[in-house]
PDB file of C-alpha atoms in Angstrom:
ATOM      1  CA  MET A   6     -71.746 -10.924 -18.476  1.00 60.00           C
ATOM      2  CA  ASN A   7     -72.902  -8.423 -20.362  1.00 76.00           C
ATOM      3  CA  ALA A   8     -73.183  -8.747 -23.626  1.00 72.00           C
ATOM      4  CA  GLY A   9     -72.042  -6.182 -24.836  1.00 70.00           C
ATOM      5  CA  VAL A  10     -68.999  -6.136 -23.266  1.00 76.00           C
ATOM      6  CA  ARG A  11     -68.617  -9.358 -23.780  1.00 81.00           C
ATOM      7  CA  THR A  12     -68.802  -9.149 -27.972  1.00 77.00           C
ATOM      8  CA  GLY A  13     -65.893  -5.930 -26.752  1.00 75.00           C
ATOM      9  CA  ALA A  14     -63.856  -8.236 -25.192  1.00 81.00           C
ATOM     10  CA  LEU A  15     -64.636 -11.116 -28.543  1.00 82.00           C
ATOM     11  CA  SER A  16     -63.836  -8.160 -31.110  1.00 79.00           C
ATOM     12  CA  LEU A  17     -60.428  -6.867 -28.675  1.00 80.00           C
ATOM     13  CA  LEU A  18     -58.934 -10.893 -28.673  1.00 85.00           C
ATOM     14  CA  LEU A  19     -60.058 -10.843 -32.623  1.00 82.00           C
ATOM     15  CA  ALA A  20     -57.830  -7.762 -33.377  1.00 80.00           C
ATOM     16  CA  LEU A  21     -55.234  -9.183 -30.858  1.00 80.00           C
ATOM     17  CA  GLN A  22     -54.861 -12.058 -33.046  1.00 84.00           C
ATOM     18  CA  SER A  23     -54.977 -10.955 -36.361  1.00 82.00           C
ATOM     19  CA  GLU A  24     -51.977  -8.248 -34.976  1.00 80.00           C
ATOM     20  CA  ILE A  25     -49.877 -11.071 -33.539  1.00 81.00           C
ATOM     21  CA  GLU A  26     -50.364 -13.310 -37.268  1.00 83.00           C
ATOM     22  CA  ARG A  27     -47.408 -10.924 -37.875  1.00 84.00           C
ATOM     23  CA  ARG A  28     -45.009 -11.744 -34.760  1.00 86.00           C
ATOM     24  CA  MET A  29     -41.918  -9.898 -36.109  1.00 90.00           C
ATOM     25  CA  ASN A  30     -43.824  -6.279 -37.251  1.00 88.00           C
ATOM     26  CA  PHE A  31     -45.810  -6.682 -33.952  1.00 85.00           C
ATOM     27  CA  VAL A  32     -42.750  -6.940 -31.612  1.00 88.00           C
ATOM     28  CA  LEU A  33     -40.875  -4.244 -33.529  1.00 91.00           C
ATOM     29  CA  GLN A  34     -43.134  -1.768 -33.744  1.00 89.00           C
ATOM     30  CA  MET A  35     -43.480  -2.513 -29.955  1.00 88.00           C
ATOM     31  CA  ALA A  36     -39.974  -2.512 -29.020  1.00 89.00           C
ATOM     32  CA  MET A  37     -39.473   0.613 -30.766  1.00 92.00           C
ATOM     33  CA  MET A  38     -42.016   2.434 -28.892  1.00 90.00           C
ATOM     34  CA  ALA A  39     -40.347   1.248 -25.686  1.00 88.00           C
ATOM     35  CA  VAL A  40     -37.078   2.553 -26.519  1.00 91.00           C
ATOM     36  CA  ASN A  41     -38.711   6.064 -27.537  1.00 92.00           C
ATOM     37  CA  ASP A  42     -39.989   5.891 -24.109  1.00 91.00           C
ATOM     38  CA  LEU A  43     -36.741   4.846 -22.916  1.00 92.00           C
ATOM     39  CA  LEU A  44     -35.305   7.821 -24.380  1.00 93.00           C
ATOM     40  CA  PHE A  45     -37.879  10.111 -23.165  1.00 90.00           C
ATOM     41  CA  VAL A  46     -36.730   8.345 -19.488  1.00 91.00           C
ATOM     42  CA  ALA A  47     -32.933   9.437 -20.579  1.00 93.00           C
ATOM     43  CA  PHE A  48     -33.624  12.303 -21.187  1.00 92.00           C
ATOM     44  CA  TRP A  49     -35.173  13.486 -17.878  1.00 89.00           C
ATOM     45  CA  VAL A  50     -33.538  11.421 -15.797  1.00 90.00           C
ATOM     46  CA  LEU A  51     -30.683  13.786 -17.935  1.00 92.00           C
ATOM     47  CA  VAL A  52     -32.115  16.859 -16.824  1.00 91.00           C
ATOM     48  CA  TYR A  53     -32.966  16.242 -13.142  1.00 90.00           C
ATOM     49  CA  SER A  54     -28.963  15.035 -13.549  1.00 90.00           C
ATOM     50  CA  HIS A  55     -28.187  18.614 -12.708  1.00 88.00           C
ATOM     51  CA  GLN A  56     -31.109  19.786 -10.543  1.00 86.00           C
ATOM     52  CA  ASP A  57     -32.813  18.385  -7.397  1.00 86.00           C
ATOM     53  CA  SER A  58     -36.075  19.683  -8.745  1.00 86.00           C
ATOM     54  CA  ILE A  59     -37.624  22.127 -11.329  1.00 87.00           C
ATOM     55  CA  LYS A  60     -40.789  24.172 -10.302  1.00 89.00           C
ATOM     56  CA  GLY A  61     -41.269  21.436  -7.480  1.00 89.00           C
ATOM     57  CA  TRP A  62     -41.348  18.483  -9.068  1.00 90.00           C
ATOM     58  CA  GLU A  63     -38.368  15.939  -8.863  1.00 90.00           C
ATOM     59  CA  ARG A  64     -37.037  12.907 -10.458  1.00 89.00           C
ATOM     60  CA  ASP A  65     -38.847  10.155  -9.445  1.00 89.00           C
ATOM     61  CA  GLU A  66     -42.545  12.377  -9.639  1.00 91.00           C
ATOM     62  CA  MET A  67     -41.791  13.254 -12.935  1.00 89.00           C
ATOM     63  CA  LEU A  68     -41.310   9.727 -14.014  1.00 89.00           C
ATOM     64  CA  VAL A  69     -44.822   8.601 -12.149  1.00 91.00           C
ATOM     65  CA  VAL A  70     -46.135  11.165 -13.655  1.00 91.00           C
ATOM     66  CA  PHE A  71     -44.782   9.858 -17.204  1.00 90.00           C
ATOM     67  CA  ALA A  72     -45.408   5.811 -16.660  1.00 91.00           C
ATOM     68  CA  ALA A  73     -49.138   7.022 -15.823  1.00 93.00           C
ATOM     69  CA  LEU A  74     -49.948   9.082 -18.802  1.00 91.00           C
ATOM     70  CA  ALA A  75     -47.704   6.395 -21.051  1.00 91.00           C
ATOM     71  CA  LEU A  76     -50.676   3.653 -19.448  1.00 92.00           C
ATOM     72  CA  GLY A  77     -53.137   5.687 -20.505  1.00 92.00           C
ATOM     73  CA  VAL A  78     -52.527   6.567 -23.763  1.00 89.00           C
ATOM     74  CA  GLY A  79     -51.154   3.202 -24.816  1.00 88.00           C
ATOM     75  CA  PHE A  80     -54.729   1.894 -23.221  1.00 87.00           C
ATOM     76  CA  GLY A  81     -56.761   3.942 -25.178  1.00 86.00           C
ATOM     77  CA  SER A  82     -54.852   4.085 -28.474  1.00 84.00           C
ATOM     78  CA  GLY A  83     -53.676   0.517 -28.148  1.00 84.00           C
ATOM     79  CA  PHE A  84     -56.984  -1.602 -27.655  1.00 81.00           C
ATOM     80  CA  GLY A  85     -59.402   1.339 -29.355  1.00 80.00           C
ATOM     81  CA  ASN A  86     -57.806   1.638 -32.666  1.00 79.00           C
ATOM     82  CA  GLY A  87     -60.719   1.734 -34.362  1.00 78.00           C
ATOM     83  CA  LEU A  88     -61.622   5.118 -33.626  1.00 81.00           C
ATOM     84  CA  ARG A  89     -58.779   6.639 -35.577  1.00 80.00           C
ATOM     85  CA  ARG A  90     -60.516   5.699 -38.798  1.00 80.00           C
ATOM     86  CA  LEU A  91     -63.699   5.848 -37.769  1.00 84.00           C
ATOM     87  CA  SER A  92     -64.498   8.415 -40.086  1.00 85.00           C
ATOM     88  CA  LEU A  93     -62.938   6.456 -42.571  1.00 86.00           C
ATOM     89  CA  ARG A  94     -65.045   3.915 -42.531  1.00 83.00           C
ATOM     90  CA  ILE A  95     -68.647   5.882 -42.471  1.00 85.00           C
ATOM     91  CA  SER A  96     -67.905   7.668 -45.526  1.00 89.00           C
ATOM     92  CA  ALA A  97     -66.270   4.568 -47.499  1.00 89.00           C
ATOM     93  CA  GLY A  98     -70.244   2.744 -45.896  1.00 85.00           C
ATOM     94  CA  ASP A  99     -67.905  -0.170 -44.343  1.00 82.00           C
ATOM     95  CA  LEU A 100     -70.643   0.426 -40.977  1.00 82.00           C
ATOM     96  CA  ASP A 101     -73.669  -0.380 -43.422  1.00 82.00           C
ATOM     97  CA  PRO A 102     -73.293  -4.129 -42.608  1.00 81.00           C
ATOM     98  CA  LEU A 103     -72.765  -3.558 -38.902  1.00 77.00           C
ATOM     99  CA  LEU A 104     -75.583  -1.621 -38.346  1.00 81.00           C
ATOM    100  CA  VAL A 105     -78.255  -4.505 -38.823  1.00 81.00           C
ATOM    101  CA  GLN A 106     -76.818  -6.550 -36.290  1.00 75.00           C
ATOM    102  CA  PRO A 107     -77.828  -6.627 -32.608  1.00 72.00           C
ATOM    103  CA  ARG A 108     -74.758  -5.898 -31.131  1.00 72.00           C
ATOM    104  CA  SER A 109     -73.167  -2.679 -30.519  1.00 76.00           C
ATOM    105  CA  VAL A 110     -71.884  -1.055 -33.326  1.00 78.00           C
ATOM    106  CA  LEU A 111     -70.015   1.854 -31.579  1.00 79.00           C
ATOM    107  CA  LEU A 112     -68.510  -1.246 -29.424  1.00 79.00           C
ATOM    108  CA  ARG A 113     -67.242  -3.393 -32.228  1.00 79.00           C
ATOM    109  CA  VAL A 114     -65.891  -0.499 -34.446  1.00 80.00           C
ATOM    110  CA  VAL A 115     -63.752   0.956 -31.336  1.00 80.00           C
ATOM    111  CA  THR A 116     -62.232  -2.979 -30.293  1.00 79.00           C
ATOM    112  CA  ALA A 117     -61.943  -3.634 -34.204  1.00 78.00           C
ATOM    113  CA  ARG A 118     -58.292  -3.545 -34.222  1.00 80.00           C
ATOM    114  CA  VAL A 119     -54.882  -2.607 -31.994  1.00 83.00           C
ATOM    115  CA  TYR A 120     -51.743  -0.595 -32.234  1.00 85.00           C
ATOM    116  CA  PRO A 121     -48.786  -2.436 -31.022  1.00 87.00           C
ATOM    117  CA  PRO A 122     -47.157   0.865 -30.233  1.00 89.00           C
ATOM    118  CA  GLY A 123     -49.598   2.050 -27.590  1.00 87.00           C
ATOM    119  CA  ILE A 124     -49.284  -1.664 -26.564  1.00 86.00           C
ATOM    120  CA  GLY A 125     -45.832  -0.982 -26.383  1.00 88.00           C
ATOM    121  CA  ASP A 126     -46.129   2.153 -24.141  1.00 89.00           C
ATOM    122  CA  MET A 127     -48.608  -0.018 -21.794  1.00 88.00           C
ATOM    123  CA  VAL A 128     -46.197  -2.601 -21.559  1.00 87.00           C
ATOM    124  CA  PHE A 129     -43.318   0.060 -20.850  1.00 88.00           C
ATOM    125  CA  ALA A 130     -45.534   1.909 -18.277  1.00 89.00           C
ATOM    126  CA  LEU A 131     -46.270  -1.330 -16.022  1.00 87.00           C
ATOM    127  CA  VAL A 132     -42.463  -2.328 -15.915  1.00 85.00           C
TER     128      VAL A 132
END
C-alpha cells in the first residue's frame, strides 16, 4: 500500500476513534442529520403526491439524485473535515510541526477530523 494512502487511512481512523469516544454525541449528531434528510424526503414525497412529474423529473429520480448528493457531500464533509479549519490552523501556526515530517501534510490535515453529521448523510444515502 502506498505510504501516503496508509498515512491518510491511519489519520482518518484515529480521527474516527477520537470522535467515537464521545459515543452519545456522535450517535446523536448522526441521527439528527438522518432526521433532517428524512424531512427533506418527506417534503419531496408530499410535493410529488400532487404531481406526477415536475419538469420531467419523477419522484424516484429526485430521490436517487438526493441520495447521490447526500452520499457525496457526506463523504466529503464527513471524512475531509480538516479542510474546514485549514485557514485557521495555518494562521495559528498549527501546521509547523507537521511540515518537518516526511509524510504528506495536506493529507494529514484533511483527514485529521471527522464530521459526524456528514457520516450520518452517508449512512442515510446508503440506506
